[in-house]
Amino acid sequence: MTNLLLATTENTDNQNSQYTPLNDPEIAGVVAHINEEHLDELLGFLSVFTSLSTAELDLVDAQITDIYAEGIAIQTCPKGVENQSTAAQNSSLYNQTFFIAFAAPISQLDDLQAQYILLKQRADKKLGKKTIKLTKQVFEVQNSYRISKNMLRLELSMPSLSDVEGAKSSTSVPTNEAGYAYLFDLEHNAMTNALITDSTDGNKAGDYKTNDSEKENVRPARPHCYYTLRKAWQADDEIRAWVDVFLHGDTPGGNWATALQAGETVVTKREFPEKVEHLRDGQAVLIVDETSMPTAARLLELWNNPTPPLVVCVTQDAGDQSYFDNVKMRSGLDCDTESREDNHFTVLPIVTNQPNSGAELATLIDSKLGDYLTENPLQIDKVWGALEANTAKALRPLLKDRLGLSRIDVVVKVYWRHD
Ligand SMILES: Cc1cc2nc3c(=O)[nH]c(=O)nc-3n(C[C@H](O)[C@H](O)[C@H](O)COP(=O)(O)OP(=O)(O)OC[C@H]3O[C@@H](n4cnc5c(N)ncnc54)[C@H](O)[C@@H]3O)c2cc1C
């Protein structure tokens, strides 16, 4: 299989003649999205599938220039320059184009995700990194209740797996990771509920399955939704888990979570780890809205850095600021007992009274952080955050400028998109 992942250096004209264009009007948007949000993955592909050395890769950024049926073209550009047209043209390292072949050609853009994930899995494996998994997991709902004004906690369980010696293992659900996310299958519950209603109405369950138009009627507006594993732990014969869902009106994810009853199953179809390794040292700031509070809470509980972080917590409603009240931060590993007393995190609350999206929110966060740092002089070394797409996009350059940090130390993820 590895021989399929040929990497060649060539110019774009050659590629055009050699590879099959997909001619899909959505390609430009997909390329822009990958270049904006997945730069580290592109650098990973160059590291694993080309002959570029680590030293060379340290000097460059990367961007996809096109997606073909057979693979993707990735071009090197000067570090920190996201727009190719403004890139300096005079280094031999820059503007090289590498072709990274898919394991199997695609015929339409819809097939890209599967091939991209395969590339990512192969690259992460070679780099020794945790990667995305396309496994199905089934949890049982135990309970659900509000933990702050608009945050619903789902308590879930899953039987422990037994290994060959009969010992219990919890490897199927990570108990020691912050920000581990699951893609929940909302259709599973819509279909199951329709099936139950249908059979209690006197129809045969099997008949329901064959009726495609009725199936279409129960399908939720959104087939799946990402939620974070807020916390998971081993308890007797099972794994227990919390998932915290922000309720913000009549939406598919919120309606799904609110309707869940004890004893029902929930199904996940994809899972992936969060990018938080850079937080092991230095003074960190975590910047969260309601969707990323669960990741930050678990990060604090598993805090693996002697210096406590500053948490910038943006909520629409003041009633959700209490989310962190009961979160206890673990002392950094290197902390001795004496310094533990001081080892607490600080929350800088921002209440907006409106949905937390858009570039204006980035400006607000940046200026509140600036004011805080003027009053409490701190040298911030690392940033982790997860926000709405336009907020994240606008915030990254503001933070890099304000804090004088490199891209690698400023991880601001997109957790949701405003319509
Ligand atoms: C890796 C990852 C982990 C995540 N973890 C969590 C988690 O633990 N808990 C959690 O609650 N969310 C989490 N999210 C975010 C969640 O997946 C999105 O907010 C998702 O859009 C919610 O779906 P929905 O059906 O409620 O709304 P959608 O169907 O996406 O949208 C319906 C409407 O609601 C608006 N909307 C969507 N999200 C928000 C929001 N957060 N605030 C205000 N308006 C919004 C949209 O603009 C739209 O108008 C995570 C996302 C990712 C990518």
Coordinates of C-alpha atoms and ligand atoms in Angstrom, one line a residue:
M1 CA 0.0 0.0 0.0
T2 CA 2.8 2.4 0.8
N3 CA 3.8 2.5 -2.9
L4 CA 0.5 4.2 -3.6
L5 CA 1.6 7.1 -1.5
L6 CA 4.1 8.4 -4.0
A7 CA 5.3 11.9 -3.3
T8 CA 6.8 13.8 -6.2
T9 CA 8.0 17.3 -6.6
E10 CA 6.7 19.0 -9.7
N11 CA 5.2 22.1 -10.9
T12 CA 1.4 22.7 -11.1
D13 CA 1.3 22.6 -14.9
N14 CA 2.7 19.1 -14.9
Q15 CA 0.1 18.1 -12.3
N16 CA -2.7 19.4 -14.4
S17 CA -1.8 17.2 -17.3
Q18 CA -1.1 14.2 -15.1
Y19 CA -4.0 14.0 -12.6
T20 CA -7.8 14.1 -13.1
P21 CA -9.5 17.3 -12.0
L22 CA -12.7 16.9 -10.0
N23 CA -14.4 19.9 -11.5
D24 CA -16.6 20.5 -8.4
P25 CA -17.5 24.1 -7.6
E26 CA -17.2 23.3 -3.9
I27 CA -13.5 22.4 -4.1
A28 CA -12.3 26.0 -3.5
G29 CA -14.2 26.1 -0.2
V30 CA -12.9 22.7 0.9
V31 CA -9.4 23.7 0.1
A32 CA -9.7 27.0 2.0
H33 CA -11.2 25.2 5.0
I34 CA -8.3 22.6 5.1
N35 CA -5.7 25.3 4.7
E36 CA -7.2 27.3 7.5
E37 CA -8.0 24.6 10.0
H38 CA -5.7 21.7 9.2
L39 CA -2.3 23.1 8.6
D40 CA -0.7 20.8 11.1
E41 CA -2.1 17.8 9.3
L42 CA -0.7 19.0 5.9
L43 CA 2.7 19.4 7.5
G44 CA 2.3 15.9 8.9
F45 CA 1.6 14.6 5.4
L46 CA 4.7 16.3 4.0
S47 CA 6.8 14.9 6.9
V48 CA 5.7 11.3 6.3
F49 CA 5.0 11.1 2.6
T50 CA 7.8 13.2 1.2
S51 CA 11.6 13.3 1.6
L52 CA 11.5 16.8 3.3
S53 CA 13.5 16.6 6.5
T54 CA 12.3 17.8 9.9
A55 CA 14.7 20.7 9.7
E56 CA 13.3 21.7 6.3
L57 CA 9.7 21.3 7.6
D58 CA 10.5 23.6 10.5
L59 CA 11.1 26.4 8.0
V60 CA 7.9 26.1 6.0
D61 CA 4.1 26.1 6.2
A62 CA 2.0 24.2 3.7
Q63 CA -1.2 24.6 1.8
I64 CA -3.3 22.5 -0.5
T65 CA -3.4 23.9 -4.0
D66 CA -5.8 21.4 -5.5
I67 CA -7.6 18.2 -5.0
Y68 CA -7.6 15.6 -7.8
A69 CA -9.3 12.2 -8.2
E70 CA -5.9 10.6 -7.4
G71 CA -4.7 12.7 -4.5
I72 CA -3.9 16.2 -3.2
A73 CA -1.3 18.7 -4.2
I74 CA 0.4 20.4 -1.3
Q75 CA 2.7 23.4 -1.7
T76 CA 5.3 24.6 0.7
C77 CA 5.2 28.3 1.6
P78 CA 7.1 30.6 4.0
K79 CA 6.2 30.1 7.6
G80 CA 3.3 32.2 8.8
V81 CA 2.2 33.2 5.4
E82 CA -1.2 31.8 4.7
N83 CA -1.8 33.6 1.4
Q84 CA 0.3 32.2 -1.3
S85 CA 0.3 35.4 -3.4
T86 CA 2.1 37.3 -0.6
A87 CA 4.7 34.6 -0.1
A88 CA 8.3 35.4 -0.7
Q89 CA 9.4 33.7 -3.9
N90 CA 13.1 33.4 -3.4
S91 CA 13.8 30.3 -1.4
S92 CA 14.2 26.9 -3.0
L93 CA 12.3 25.4 -0.1
Y94 CA 9.2 27.5 -0.8
N95 CA 6.7 26.9 -3.6
Q96 CA 7.5 23.3 -4.1
T97 CA 4.5 21.3 -4.9
F98 CA 4.2 17.7 -3.7
F99 CA 1.6 15.2 -4.8
I100 CA 0.2 13.0 -2.1
A101 CA -1.7 10.1 -3.5
F102 CA -4.9 8.6 -2.0
A103 CA -5.0 4.9 -1.2
A104 CA -7.8 4.7 -3.8
P105 CA -8.9 7.4 -6.4
I106 CA -12.1 9.3 -5.7
S107 CA -14.8 10.1 -8.3
Q108 CA -16.5 12.9 -6.4
L109 CA -15.8 15.4 -3.6
D110 CA -18.1 13.5 -1.2
D111 CA -15.5 10.7 -1.1
L112 CA -12.7 13.0 -0.1
Q113 CA -13.3 12.7 3.6
A114 CA -12.8 9.0 3.7
Q115 CA -9.5 9.2 1.8
Y116 CA -8.3 12.2 3.7
I117 CA -9.0 10.3 7.0
L118 CA -7.0 7.4 5.7
L119 CA -4.0 9.6 4.9
K120 CA -4.3 11.2 8.3
Q121 CA -4.4 7.8 10.1
R122 CA -1.3 6.6 8.2
A123 CA 0.6 9.8 8.8
D124 CA -0.4 10.0 12.5
K125 CA 0.6 6.3 13.0
K126 CA 4.1 6.9 11.5
L127 CA 4.5 10.1 13.6
G128 CA 3.4 8.1 16.7
K129 CA 0.4 10.4 17.2
K130 CA -3.1 9.6 18.4
T131 CA -5.5 9.7 15.5
I132 CA -9.1 9.8 14.4
K133 CA -11.0 6.5 14.7
L134 CA -14.0 5.5 12.7
T135 CA -15.3 3.0 15.2
K136 CA -18.9 2.6 16.4
Q137 CA -19.4 2.7 20.1
V138 CA -22.7 2.1 22.0
F139 CA -23.3 3.8 25.4
E140 CA -26.4 3.5 27.6
V141 CA -28.0 6.6 29.1
Q142 CA -28.2 6.5 32.9
N143 CA -29.4 9.9 33.7
S144 CA -29.5 13.5 32.5
Y145 CA -29.7 16.8 34.4
R146 CA -28.7 20.5 34.2
I147 CA -25.4 21.4 35.7
S148 CA -25.6 25.1 34.8
K149 CA -28.4 27.2 33.3
N150 CA -28.1 25.9 29.8
M151 CA -25.8 22.9 30.1
L152 CA -27.3 19.4 30.2
R153 CA -25.2 16.6 31.5
L154 CA -25.7 13.1 30.1
E155 CA -24.5 10.3 32.3
L156 CA -23.6 7.3 30.1
S157 CA -22.3 3.9 30.7
M158 CA -20.7 1.1 28.7
P159 CA -19.7 -2.4 29.8
S160 CA -16.0 -2.8 30.2
L161 CA -14.2 -5.0 27.7
S162 CA -12.6 -8.1 28.9
D163 CA -9.2 -9.1 27.6
V164 CA -8.0 -12.7 27.0
E165 CA -7.2 -13.2 30.7
G166 CA -10.6 -11.9 31.7
A167 CA -9.2 -8.7 33.2
K168 CA -11.3 -5.6 32.6
S169 CA -9.9 -3.0 30.3
S170 CA -11.2 0.5 29.7
T171 CA -9.2 1.1 26.5
S172 CA -12.3 1.6 24.4
V173 CA -13.1 4.8 26.2
P174 CA -10.2 7.1 27.2
T175 CA -10.3 7.9 30.9
N176 CA -7.2 10.1 30.9
E177 CA -7.7 12.4 28.0
A178 CA -9.1 15.9 27.8
G179 CA -11.2 17.0 24.8
Y180 CA -11.7 13.5 23.4
A181 CA -14.6 14.0 21.0
Y182 CA -17.3 11.7 19.7
L183 CA -19.5 12.1 16.7
F184 CA -22.9 11.1 18.0
D185 CA -25.4 9.5 15.6
L186 CA -28.6 11.5 16.1
E187 CA -30.4 9.4 13.5
H188 CA -30.0 6.3 15.7
N189 CA -32.3 7.6 18.3
A190 CA -34.8 9.2 15.9
M191 CA -35.1 5.9 14.1
T192 CA -35.3 3.8 17.3
N193 CA -38.0 6.1 18.7
A194 CA -40.0 6.0 15.4
L195 CA -39.7 2.2 15.5
I196 CA -41.0 2.0 19.1
T197 CA -43.9 4.4 18.3
D198 CA -44.7 2.5 15.2
S199 CA -44.7 -0.9 16.9
T200 CA -46.8 0.4 19.8
D201 CA -49.2 1.8 17.2
G202 CA -49.8 -1.8 16.2
N203 CA -47.6 -1.9 13.0
K204 CA -44.9 -4.4 12.6
A205 CA -41.5 -3.0 13.3
G206 CA -40.1 -4.7 10.2
D207 CA -42.6 -3.0 8.0
Y208 CA -41.4 0.4 9.2
K209 CA -37.8 -0.2 8.0
T210 CA -38.9 -0.8 4.5
N211 CA -40.7 2.5 4.2
D212 CA -38.1 5.0 3.0
S213 CA -40.4 8.0 2.8
E214 CA -41.5 7.5 6.5
K215 CA -37.8 7.1 7.4
E216 CA -37.1 10.4 5.7
N217 CA -39.8 12.0 7.9
V218 CA -38.1 11.0 11.2
R219 CA -34.6 11.8 10.1
P220 CA -33.2 14.8 12.2
A221 CA -32.1 17.9 10.3
R222 CA -28.6 17.1 11.4
P223 CA -27.6 13.4 11.2
H224 CA -24.7 13.6 13.7
C225 CA -23.1 16.0 16.1
Y226 CA -19.8 16.3 17.9
Y227 CA -19.8 16.3 21.7
T228 CA -16.8 16.0 24.0
L229 CA -16.2 13.3 26.5
R230 CA -16.3 15.6 29.6
K231 CA -15.0 12.8 31.8
A232 CA -14.8 9.0 31.8
W233 CA -13.9 6.6 34.6
Q234 CA -13.9 2.9 35.4
A235 CA -16.6 1.8 37.9
D236 CA -17.1 -1.9 38.8
D237 CA -18.0 -3.7 35.6
E238 CA -18.5 -0.7 33.5
I239 CA -17.2 2.6 32.2
R240 CA -19.1 5.6 33.3
A241 CA -19.0 8.8 31.3
W242 CA -20.3 12.4 31.2
V243 CA -21.1 14.4 28.1
D244 CA -22.2 18.0 28.6
V245 CA -24.5 19.4 25.9
F246 CA -25.1 23.2 25.6
L247 CA -28.8 23.8 24.9
H248 CA -29.3 26.9 22.8
G249 CA -32.8 26.7 21.5
D250 CA -34.7 24.4 19.2
T251 CA -31.7 22.6 17.5
P252 CA -31.1 19.0 16.5
G253 CA -28.3 18.4 18.9
G254 CA -30.1 20.0 21.9
N255 CA -33.4 18.3 21.1
W256 CA -31.7 14.9 20.8
A257 CA -29.9 15.3 24.2
T258 CA -33.1 16.6 25.9
A259 CA -35.2 13.8 24.7
L260 CA -32.9 11.0 25.8
Q261 CA -34.3 8.7 28.5
A262 CA -32.5 6.4 31.0
G263 CA -32.1 3.0 29.4
E264 CA -31.9 4.3 25.8
T265 CA -28.7 3.7 23.9
V266 CA -26.6 6.4 22.1
V267 CA -24.3 5.5 19.3
T268 CA -21.1 7.2 18.2
K269 CA -19.5 6.7 14.8
R270 CA -16.2 8.6 14.9
E271 CA -13.9 9.8 17.6
F272 CA -10.7 11.9 17.8
P273 CA -8.3 13.3 20.3
E274 CA -7.9 17.0 21.0
K275 CA -4.7 18.9 20.3
V276 CA -3.5 19.8 23.7
E277 CA 0.1 18.4 24.0
H278 CA 1.6 21.9 23.8
L279 CA 0.0 22.8 27.2
R280 CA 2.5 20.7 29.2
D281 CA 4.7 23.6 30.1
G282 CA 4.6 27.4 30.3
Q283 CA 1.9 29.8 31.2
A284 CA -1.2 28.8 29.4
V285 CA -4.5 30.6 28.6
L286 CA -7.6 28.6 27.8
I287 CA -10.3 30.4 25.8
V288 CA -13.7 28.8 25.8
D289 CA -17.3 29.3 25.0
E290 CA -20.1 26.9 26.1
T291 CA -19.2 24.2 23.6
S292 CA -15.6 24.0 24.8
M293 CA -16.1 24.4 28.5
P294 CA -16.2 20.6 28.8
T295 CA -12.8 20.2 27.2
A296 CA -11.3 22.9 29.5
A297 CA -12.9 21.4 32.6
R298 CA -11.2 18.0 31.9
L299 CA -8.0 19.7 31.0
L300 CA -8.0 21.3 34.4
E301 CA -8.8 18.0 36.2
L302 CA -5.9 16.4 34.4
W303 CA -3.6 19.4 34.4
N304 CA -0.1 18.3 33.7
N305 CA 1.8 21.5 34.0
P306 CA 3.3 23.2 37.1
T307 CA 1.8 26.6 36.2
P308 CA -2.0 27.0 36.6
P309 CA -3.7 28.4 33.5
L310 CA -5.9 31.4 33.0
V311 CA -9.3 30.5 31.7
V312 CA -11.2 33.0 29.5
C313 CA -14.8 31.8 29.7
V314 CA -17.2 33.4 27.3
T315 CA -20.9 32.7 27.8
Q316 CA -24.1 34.2 26.4
D317 CA -25.8 33.8 29.8
A318 CA -24.3 34.7 33.2
G319 CA -26.0 31.6 34.5
D320 CA -23.5 29.4 32.7
Q321 CA -20.4 30.9 34.3
S322 CA -21.0 28.6 37.3
Y323 CA -19.9 25.7 35.1
F324 CA -16.3 25.8 36.5
D325 CA -17.4 26.3 40.2
N326 CA -17.1 22.6 41.0
V327 CA -14.1 21.8 38.8
K328 CA -11.0 21.0 40.8
M329 CA -7.6 21.4 39.1
R330 CA -5.0 18.7 39.5
S331 CA -1.7 20.0 40.8
G332 CA 1.0 20.0 38.1
L333 CA 3.2 16.9 38.3
D334 CA 6.3 18.8 39.3
C335 CA 4.6 20.8 42.1
D336 CA 5.7 20.1 45.6
T337 CA 3.1 20.0 48.4
E338 CA 3.9 23.5 49.6
S339 CA 3.1 25.2 46.3
R340 CA 0.0 23.2 45.9
E341 CA -2.1 25.6 47.9
D342 CA -1.5 28.3 45.3
N343 CA -2.2 25.9 42.6
H344 CA -5.6 27.1 41.4
F345 CA -6.8 28.4 38.1
T346 CA -8.2 31.9 37.4
V347 CA -11.4 32.4 35.4
L348 CA -11.8 35.6 33.5
P349 CA -15.5 35.7 32.8
I350 CA -17.0 37.4 29.7
V351 CA -20.8 37.5 29.5
T352 CA -22.1 38.7 26.1
N353 CA -25.9 38.3 26.3
Q354 CA -25.9 37.1 22.7
P355 CA -24.7 34.0 20.8
N356 CA -20.9 33.9 20.9
S357 CA -19.9 34.1 17.2
G358 CA -18.3 36.4 14.7
A359 CA -15.1 38.5 14.4
E360 CA -16.4 41.1 16.9
L361 CA -16.3 38.5 19.7
A362 CA -12.6 37.9 18.8
T363 CA -11.9 41.6 19.3
L364 CA -13.8 41.6 22.6
I365 CA -11.8 38.6 23.9
D366 CA -8.5 40.1 22.7
S367 CA -9.2 43.4 24.5
K368 CA -10.5 41.8 27.7
L369 CA -7.4 39.6 27.8
G370 CA -5.2 42.7 27.1
D371 CA -6.8 44.6 30.0
Y372 CA -6.4 41.6 32.3
L373 CA -2.7 41.2 31.4
T374 CA -2.1 44.9 32.0
E375 CA -3.5 44.6 35.5
N376 CA -1.9 41.2 36.1
P377 CA 1.4 41.1 34.2
L378 CA 1.8 37.5 33.0
Q379 CA 3.9 36.2 30.1
I380 CA 1.5 33.9 28.2
D381 CA 3.4 31.1 26.5
K382 CA 0.6 28.8 25.2
V383 CA -3.0 29.2 24.1
W384 CA -5.7 26.6 23.6
G385 CA -9.2 27.5 22.7
A386 CA -12.2 26.4 20.8
L387 CA -14.9 28.7 19.5
E388 CA -17.2 29.5 16.6
A389 CA -15.5 29.5 13.1
N390 CA -15.4 33.2 12.4
T391 CA -14.4 34.0 16.0
A392 CA -11.6 31.5 15.9
K393 CA -10.4 32.7 12.5
A394 CA -10.3 36.4 13.7
L395 CA -8.8 35.6 17.1
R396 CA -5.7 33.6 16.0
P397 CA -3.8 36.6 14.4
L398 CA -4.9 38.9 17.2
L399 CA -3.5 36.6 19.8
K400 CA -0.3 35.9 17.9
D401 CA 0.3 39.7 17.7
R402 CA -0.7 40.4 21.3
L403 CA 1.3 37.6 22.8
G404 CA 4.1 37.3 20.3
L405 CA 3.6 33.6 19.9
S406 CA 4.2 31.2 17.0
R407 CA 1.4 29.3 15.2
I408 CA 2.3 26.1 17.0
D409 CA 1.7 27.6 20.4
V410 CA -1.7 29.2 19.5
V411 CA -4.2 26.4 19.0
V412 CA -7.7 27.9 18.5
K413 CA -10.1 25.2 17.2
V414 CA -13.4 25.6 15.5
Y415 CA -16.1 23.7 17.5
W416 CA -19.2 25.2 15.7
R417 CA -20.3 27.4 12.8
H418 CA -22.9 30.1 13.0
D419 CA -25.5 29.8 10.1
Ligands
LIG1 C1 -14.5 18.5 18.5 C2 -15.8 19.1 19.0 C3 -16.3 18.9 20.3 C4 -17.5 19.5 20.7 N1 -17.9 19.3 22.0 C5 -19.0 19.9 22.4 C6 -19.5 19.7 23.8 O1 -18.9 18.9 24.6 N2 -20.7 20.3 24.1 C7 -21.4 21.1 23.3 O2 -22.5 21.6 23.7 N3 -21.0 21.3 22.0 C8 -19.8 20.7 21.6 N4 -19.4 20.9 20.3 C9 -20.2 21.8 19.5 C10 -21.4 21.2 18.8 O3 -21.0 20.1 18.0 C11 -22.0 22.3 17.9 O4 -22.4 23.4 18.7 C12 -23.2 21.9 17.1 O5 -23.4 22.8 16.1 C13 -24.4 21.8 18.0 O6 -25.5 21.3 17.1 P1 -27.0 21.8 17.2 O7 -27.8 20.8 16.6 O8 -27.3 22.2 18.6 O9 -27.0 23.1 16.3 P2 -26.8 23.3 14.7 O10 -27.6 22.3 14.0 O11 -25.3 23.2 14.4 O12 -27.2 24.7 14.5 C14 -28.6 25.2 14.7 C15 -28.5 26.7 15.0 O13 -27.8 26.9 16.3 C16 -26.7 27.7 16.1 N5 -25.7 27.2 17.0 C17 -25.0 26.1 16.8 N6 -24.1 26.0 17.9 C18 -24.3 27.0 18.6 C19 -23.7 27.5 19.8 N7 -22.8 26.8 20.5 N8 -24.1 28.7 20.4 C20 -25.1 29.4 19.8 N9 -25.7 29.0 18.6 C21 -25.3 27.9 18.1 C22 -26.4 27.7 14.6 O14 -25.8 28.9 14.1 C23 -27.8 27.5 14.0 O15 -28.4 28.7 13.9 C24 -18.2 20.3 19.8 C25 -17.8 20.5 18.5 C26 -16.6 19.9 18.1 C27 -16.2 20.1 16.7

